[in-house]
């Protein structure tokens, strides 16, 4: 029988061996590499290790992709919307232009260049470098316009009248005589309104009524148009249907009513291809114009209508185009 003391020693030794075994296992476990655990876990398909790796990658990628896609989509959608608005605006402008073109009265364009009775004379002055067109607005009248007509033949002169429509019927005999003499008849609209301030319908009415009144008297439509006050815009140019004639010599006859100043303004500023603005509403204007023709004729000038001037210069006057002079 083992003594009690030996038994105690054996027990203690066994405990020590157990403790040593446990400590040895712990040390060995600590020396195993971390990637061995990951590899082992992956190979074994460890749910914990695989889930952790996948979740980290997926979460980052998904968040970035979603944000980028959303931003791109929003930007792309905004651009077509802006483009559509611009397209709509352009269409409105096109519609407006179409309306302006729609009221163009091209049927009033005439092919008259000069009176056949003037052909021989015009051929004789071709190449003349001193051609001038005298023009008269706001008529016709009886006394003053008639006095002007009585003096034109003296200077082999013909002029251009821009008549007001609501005066045509009242002074029809004067207008008819002016036309038959070979003077040119243009429109100054029906009631002398500022055309640039009118709506298209009223603008068209001002032009058409004048044209019809003139045709009733002389048998043809006016060949030219001069807007009252020299006021025009793109709508007026589209609606005119004939060349628009302005001027580059203004006598200011309506302002000073002085025949000497009328004459002086014409003679002092006269040059080849000039278009002179006057009004046959005033006796002083007609007297001043006659005085100027007398002086300029001695300087070699020839007095022609606007269309004759264009013909002699080899120019074709175009409907809706504005002319201040013709050289």
Coordinates of C-alpha atoms in Angstrom, one line a residue:
X1 CA 0.0 0.0 0.0
X2 CA 1.3 3.4 -0.9
X3 CA 1.7 5.7 1.9
X4 CA -0.5 8.7 2.3
X5 CA 2.5 10.9 1.7
X6 CA 3.3 9.3 -1.7
X7 CA -0.3 9.5 -2.8
X8 CA -0.2 13.2 -2.2
X9 CA 2.9 13.7 -4.2
X10 CA 1.4 11.7 -7.1
X11 CA -1.7 13.8 -7.1
X12 CA 0.3 17.0 -7.1
X13 CA 2.5 15.7 -9.9
X14 CA -0.6 14.9 -12.0
X15 CA -2.0 18.3 -11.4
X16 CA 1.2 19.9 -12.5
X17 CA 1.2 17.7 -15.6
X18 CA -2.3 18.8 -16.5
X19 CA -1.5 22.4 -16.0
X20 CA 1.6 22.1 -18.1
X21 CA -0.4 20.4 -20.9
X22 CA -3.0 23.2 -20.8
X23 CA -0.3 26.0 -20.9
X24 CA 1.4 24.2 -23.8
X25 CA -1.8 24.2 -25.9
X26 CA -2.3 27.9 -25.3
X27 CA 1.2 28.8 -26.4
X28 CA 0.8 26.7 -29.6
X29 CA -2.5 28.3 -30.4
X30 CA -1.0 31.8 -30.0
X31 CA 1.8 30.9 -32.5
X32 CA -0.7 30.0 -35.4
X33 CA -0.6 32.8 -38.1
X34 CA -3.8 35.0 -38.6
X35 CA -3.9 34.4 -42.4
X36 CA -3.9 30.6 -41.7
X37 CA -7.1 31.1 -39.9
X38 CA -8.5 33.3 -42.8
X39 CA -7.4 30.7 -45.3
X40 CA -8.8 27.9 -43.3
X41 CA -12.0 29.7 -42.8
X42 CA -12.3 30.5 -46.5
X43 CA -11.5 27.0 -47.6
X44 CA -14.0 25.7 -45.2
X45 CA -16.5 28.2 -46.4
X46 CA -16.7 29.8 -43.0
X47 CA -19.9 31.9 -43.0
X48 CA -18.5 34.4 -40.5
X49 CA -15.2 35.1 -42.4
X50 CA -16.8 35.2 -45.8
X51 CA -19.7 37.4 -44.7
X52 CA -17.4 39.9 -43.1
X53 CA -15.2 40.3 -46.3
X54 CA -18.1 40.5 -48.7
X55 CA -20.2 42.9 -46.6
X56 CA -17.3 45.4 -46.4
X57 CA -16.7 45.4 -50.2
X58 CA -20.3 45.4 -51.2
X59 CA -21.3 48.2 -48.9
X60 CA -18.6 50.6 -50.2
X61 CA -19.1 49.8 -53.9
X62 CA -22.8 50.0 -53.7
X63 CA -22.9 53.4 -52.0
X64 CA -20.5 54.9 -54.6
X65 CA -22.2 53.5 -57.6
X66 CA -25.6 54.6 -56.5
X67 CA -24.6 58.2 -55.8
X68 CA -22.8 58.5 -59.2
X69 CA -25.7 57.1 -61.1
X70 CA -28.2 59.4 -59.5
X71 CA -26.1 62.5 -60.2
X72 CA -25.6 61.6 -63.8
X73 CA -29.2 60.9 -64.4
X74 CA -30.3 64.3 -62.9
X75 CA -27.9 66.2 -65.1
X76 CA -28.8 64.4 -68.3
X77 CA -32.5 65.0 -67.6
X78 CA -32.0 68.8 -67.1
X79 CA -30.2 69.4 -70.4
X80 CA -33.0 68.1 -72.7
X81 CA -35.5 70.2 -70.7
X82 CA -33.5 73.4 -71.3
X83 CA -33.1 72.6 -75.0
X84 CA -36.8 72.1 -75.4
X85 CA -37.4 75.6 -74.0
X86 CA -35.0 77.1 -76.4
X87 CA -36.6 75.3 -79.3
X88 CA -40.0 76.6 -78.3
X89 CA -38.8 80.2 -78.2
X90 CA -37.3 79.8 -81.7
X91 CA -40.6 78.6 -83.0
X92 CA -42.3 81.6 -81.7
X93 CA -39.9 83.9 -83.4
X94 CA -40.4 82.0 -86.6
X95 CA -44.1 82.3 -86.3
X96 CA -43.8 86.1 -85.8
X97 CA -41.6 86.3 -88.9
X98 CA -44.2 84.3 -90.8
X99 CA -46.9 86.8 -89.8
X100 CA -44.8 89.7 -91.0
X101 CA -44.2 87.9 -94.4
X102 CA -47.9 87.1 -94.6
X103 CA -48.9 90.7 -94.7
X104 CA -46.4 91.5 -97.5
X105 CA -48.4 93.0 -100.3
X106 CA -46.2 91.9 -103.2
X107 CA -49.1 92.4 -105.6
X108 CA -48.5 96.2 -105.4
X109 CA -45.0 95.9 -106.8
X110 CA -44.9 97.5 -110.3
X111 CA -42.5 97.1 -113.1
X112 CA -42.7 100.7 -114.2
X113 CA -39.3 102.3 -114.5
X114 CA -40.1 105.4 -116.5
X115 CA -42.7 106.9 -118.7
X116 CA -42.2 105.7 -122.4
X117 CA -42.4 109.4 -123.5
X118 CA -39.2 110.0 -121.4
X119 CA -37.2 107.2 -122.9
X120 CA -35.4 109.3 -125.6
X121 CA -34.5 111.9 -123.0
X122 CA -33.2 109.4 -120.5
X123 CA -31.0 107.8 -123.1
X124 CA -29.5 111.2 -123.9
X125 CA -28.5 111.7 -120.3
X126 CA -27.1 108.3 -119.6
X127 CA -23.7 108.6 -118.1
X128 CA -24.5 112.0 -116.6
X129 CA -22.7 112.3 -113.3
X130 CA -25.1 114.9 -112.0
X131 CA -28.5 113.3 -111.5
X132 CA -30.8 114.3 -108.7
X133 CA -34.3 113.2 -107.6
X134 CA -36.6 115.8 -106.1
X135 CA -39.4 114.2 -104.0
X136 CA -42.5 115.7 -102.5
X137 CA -44.5 114.4 -99.5
X138 CA -48.0 114.9 -98.1
X139 CA -49.8 116.0 -101.3
X140 CA -51.4 116.3 -103.6
X141 CA -52.8 119.8 -103.4
X142 CA -54.4 122.0 -106.1
X143 CA -52.6 125.3 -106.0
X144 CA -49.0 124.3 -105.1
X145 CA -48.8 121.0 -106.8
X146 CA -50.3 122.4 -109.9
X147 CA -47.7 125.3 -109.9
X148 CA -44.9 122.8 -109.7
X149 CA -46.3 120.7 -112.5
X150 CA -46.6 123.9 -114.7
X151 CA -42.8 124.5 -114.3
X152 CA -41.3 121.0 -114.8
X153 CA -41.1 121.0 -118.6
X154 CA -38.9 124.1 -118.5
X155 CA -36.2 122.0 -116.9
X156 CA -36.9 118.6 -118.5
X157 CA -37.7 117.6 -115.0
X158 CA -39.8 114.9 -113.5
X159 CA -40.3 114.4 -109.8
X160 CA -41.6 111.8 -107.4
X161 CA -44.8 112.4 -105.3
X162 CA -45.4 110.4 -102.1
X163 CA -49.1 111.0 -101.7
X164 CA -51.3 110.6 -98.7
X165 CA -54.2 108.3 -99.4
X166 CA -57.0 110.3 -97.8
X167 CA -56.1 113.3 -100.1
X168 CA -56.1 111.3 -103.3
X169 CA -59.8 111.4 -104.1
X170 CA -60.2 115.1 -103.3
X171 CA -57.3 116.1 -105.6
X172 CA -57.7 113.3 -108.2
X173 CA -57.4 115.6 -111.2
X174 CA -54.0 116.9 -110.0
X175 CA -52.7 113.4 -109.3
X176 CA -53.9 112.1 -112.6
X177 CA -52.2 115.0 -114.5
X178 CA -48.9 114.4 -112.5
X179 CA -48.9 110.8 -113.5
X180 CA -49.7 111.3 -117.1
X181 CA -46.8 113.8 -117.4
X182 CA -44.4 111.1 -116.4
X183 CA -43.9 111.9 -112.7
X184 CA -43.7 109.0 -110.3
X185 CA -46.4 108.3 -107.7
X186 CA -45.4 106.7 -104.4
X187 CA -47.4 106.0 -101.3
X188 CA -47.1 108.0 -98.0
X189 CA -49.8 105.8 -96.4
X190 CA -53.4 106.7 -95.9
X191 CA -53.5 109.0 -92.9
X192 CA -49.8 109.7 -92.1
X193 CA -49.4 107.6 -89.0
X194 CA -46.1 106.3 -87.5
X195 CA -46.0 102.9 -89.1
X196 CA -43.5 101.5 -86.7
X197 CA -46.0 102.0 -83.8
X198 CA -48.9 100.2 -85.5
X199 CA -50.1 96.7 -85.1
X200 CA -49.7 94.5 -88.3
X201 CA -53.4 94.8 -89.2
X202 CA -53.5 98.6 -89.0
X203 CA -50.2 98.8 -90.8
X204 CA -51.5 96.8 -93.7
X205 CA -54.7 98.8 -93.8
X206 CA -52.7 102.1 -94.1
X207 CA -50.8 100.7 -97.1
X208 CA -53.6 98.9 -98.8
X209 CA -56.1 101.7 -98.6
X210 CA -53.6 104.2 -100.1
X211 CA -52.7 101.8 -102.9
X212 CA -56.4 101.2 -103.8
X213 CA -57.1 104.9 -103.8
X214 CA -54.2 105.7 -106.1
X215 CA -55.1 102.9 -108.5
X216 CA -58.7 104.2 -108.8
X217 CA -57.3 107.5 -110.1
X218 CA -54.2 106.6 -112.2
X219 CA -54.9 102.9 -113.0
X220 CA -51.8 101.5 -111.3
X221 CA -50.6 101.0 -107.8
X222 CA -47.9 103.2 -106.3
X223 CA -44.4 102.0 -107.3
X224 CA -42.6 103.2 -104.1
X225 CA -43.4 103.9 -100.5
X226 CA -42.1 106.4 -98.0
X227 CA -43.1 105.9 -94.3
X228 CA -44.3 109.0 -92.5
X229 CA -41.6 110.6 -90.3
X230 CA -39.1 108.2 -91.9
X231 CA -40.2 105.7 -89.3
X232 CA -40.0 102.0 -90.1
X233 CA -39.0 98.6 -88.7
X234 CA -38.7 95.1 -90.0
X235 CA -42.5 94.7 -90.1
X236 CA -42.9 97.8 -92.1
X237 CA -40.3 96.6 -94.6
X238 CA -42.0 93.3 -95.0
X239 CA -45.4 94.9 -95.4
X240 CA -44.4 97.6 -97.9
X241 CA -44.4 95.3 -101.0
X242 CA -42.4 98.0 -102.8
X243 CA -39.0 99.7 -102.3
X244 CA -38.9 102.1 -99.4
X245 CA -37.4 105.5 -100.3
X246 CA -35.9 107.8 -97.7
X247 CA -33.7 110.8 -98.5
X248 CA -30.2 112.2 -97.9
X249 CA -31.0 115.9 -98.4
X250 CA -33.6 117.4 -96.0
X251 CA -34.7 120.9 -96.9
X252 CA -36.6 121.4 -93.6
X253 CA -39.2 123.3 -95.6
X254 CA -42.0 122.4 -93.2
X255 CA -40.0 124.1 -90.4
X256 CA -38.9 127.5 -91.8
X257 CA -41.4 127.9 -94.7
X258 CA -38.8 130.1 -96.5
X259 CA -38.3 129.6 -100.3
X260 CA -34.7 131.0 -100.2
X261 CA -33.7 128.5 -97.5
X262 CA -35.3 125.7 -99.5
X263 CA -33.3 126.7 -102.6
X264 CA -30.1 127.1 -100.6
X265 CA -30.4 123.7 -98.9
X266 CA -30.9 122.0 -102.2
X267 CA -28.2 123.8 -104.2
X268 CA -25.6 123.7 -101.4
X269 CA -26.0 119.9 -100.8
X270 CA -26.7 118.7 -104.3
X271 CA -24.7 115.8 -105.5
X272 CA -25.0 112.9 -108.0
X273 CA -27.5 110.3 -106.8
X274 CA -29.1 112.5 -104.2
X275 CA -32.7 112.2 -103.1
X276 CA -34.2 115.5 -101.8
X277 CA -37.1 115.6 -99.3
X278 CA -39.7 118.4 -99.6
X279 CA -43.5 118.8 -99.1
X280 CA -45.8 120.2 -101.8
X281 CA -48.2 121.5 -99.1
X282 CA -46.4 124.8 -99.0
X283 CA -46.1 127.5 -101.6
X284 CA -42.6 128.4 -100.3
X285 CA -41.4 124.9 -100.9
X286 CA -42.6 124.9 -104.6
X287 CA -41.1 128.3 -105.2
X288 CA -37.8 127.2 -103.6
X289 CA -37.7 124.0 -105.6
X290 CA -38.2 126.0 -108.9
X291 CA -35.4 128.4 -107.9
X292 CA -33.1 125.4 -107.2
X293 CA -33.8 123.7 -110.5
X294 CA -33.0 126.9 -112.3
X295 CA -29.6 127.2 -110.6
X296 CA -28.7 123.5 -110.8
X297 CA -29.6 123.2 -114.4
X298 CA -26.9 125.7 -115.2
X299 CA -24.5 123.4 -113.3
X300 CA -25.3 120.5 -115.5
X301 CA -27.8 118.7 -113.3
X302 CA -30.7 116.6 -114.6
X303 CA -33.9 116.1 -112.6
X304 CA -35.3 112.6 -112.6
X305 CA -37.7 110.4 -110.7
X306 CA -36.4 107.9 -108.1
X307 CA -37.0 105.0 -110.5
X308 CA -35.5 106.9 -113.4
X309 CA -32.4 107.5 -111.2
X310 CA -32.1 103.8 -110.4
X311 CA -32.5 102.9 -114.1
X312 CA -29.8 105.4 -115.2
X313 CA -27.5 104.1 -112.4
X314 CA -28.1 100.5 -113.5
X315 CA -29.7 99.6 -110.1
X316 CA -32.7 97.4 -109.4
X317 CA -34.8 98.7 -106.6
X318 CA -36.0 95.8 -104.4
X319 CA -39.3 95.6 -102.5
X320 CA -38.8 96.1 -98.7
X321 CA -35.3 97.5 -99.1
X322 CA -34.5 101.0 -97.9
X323 CA -32.8 103.6 -100.1
X324 CA -31.4 107.0 -99.0
X325 CA -29.7 107.7 -102.2
X326 CA -28.9 105.9 -105.5
X327 CA -25.4 106.0 -106.9

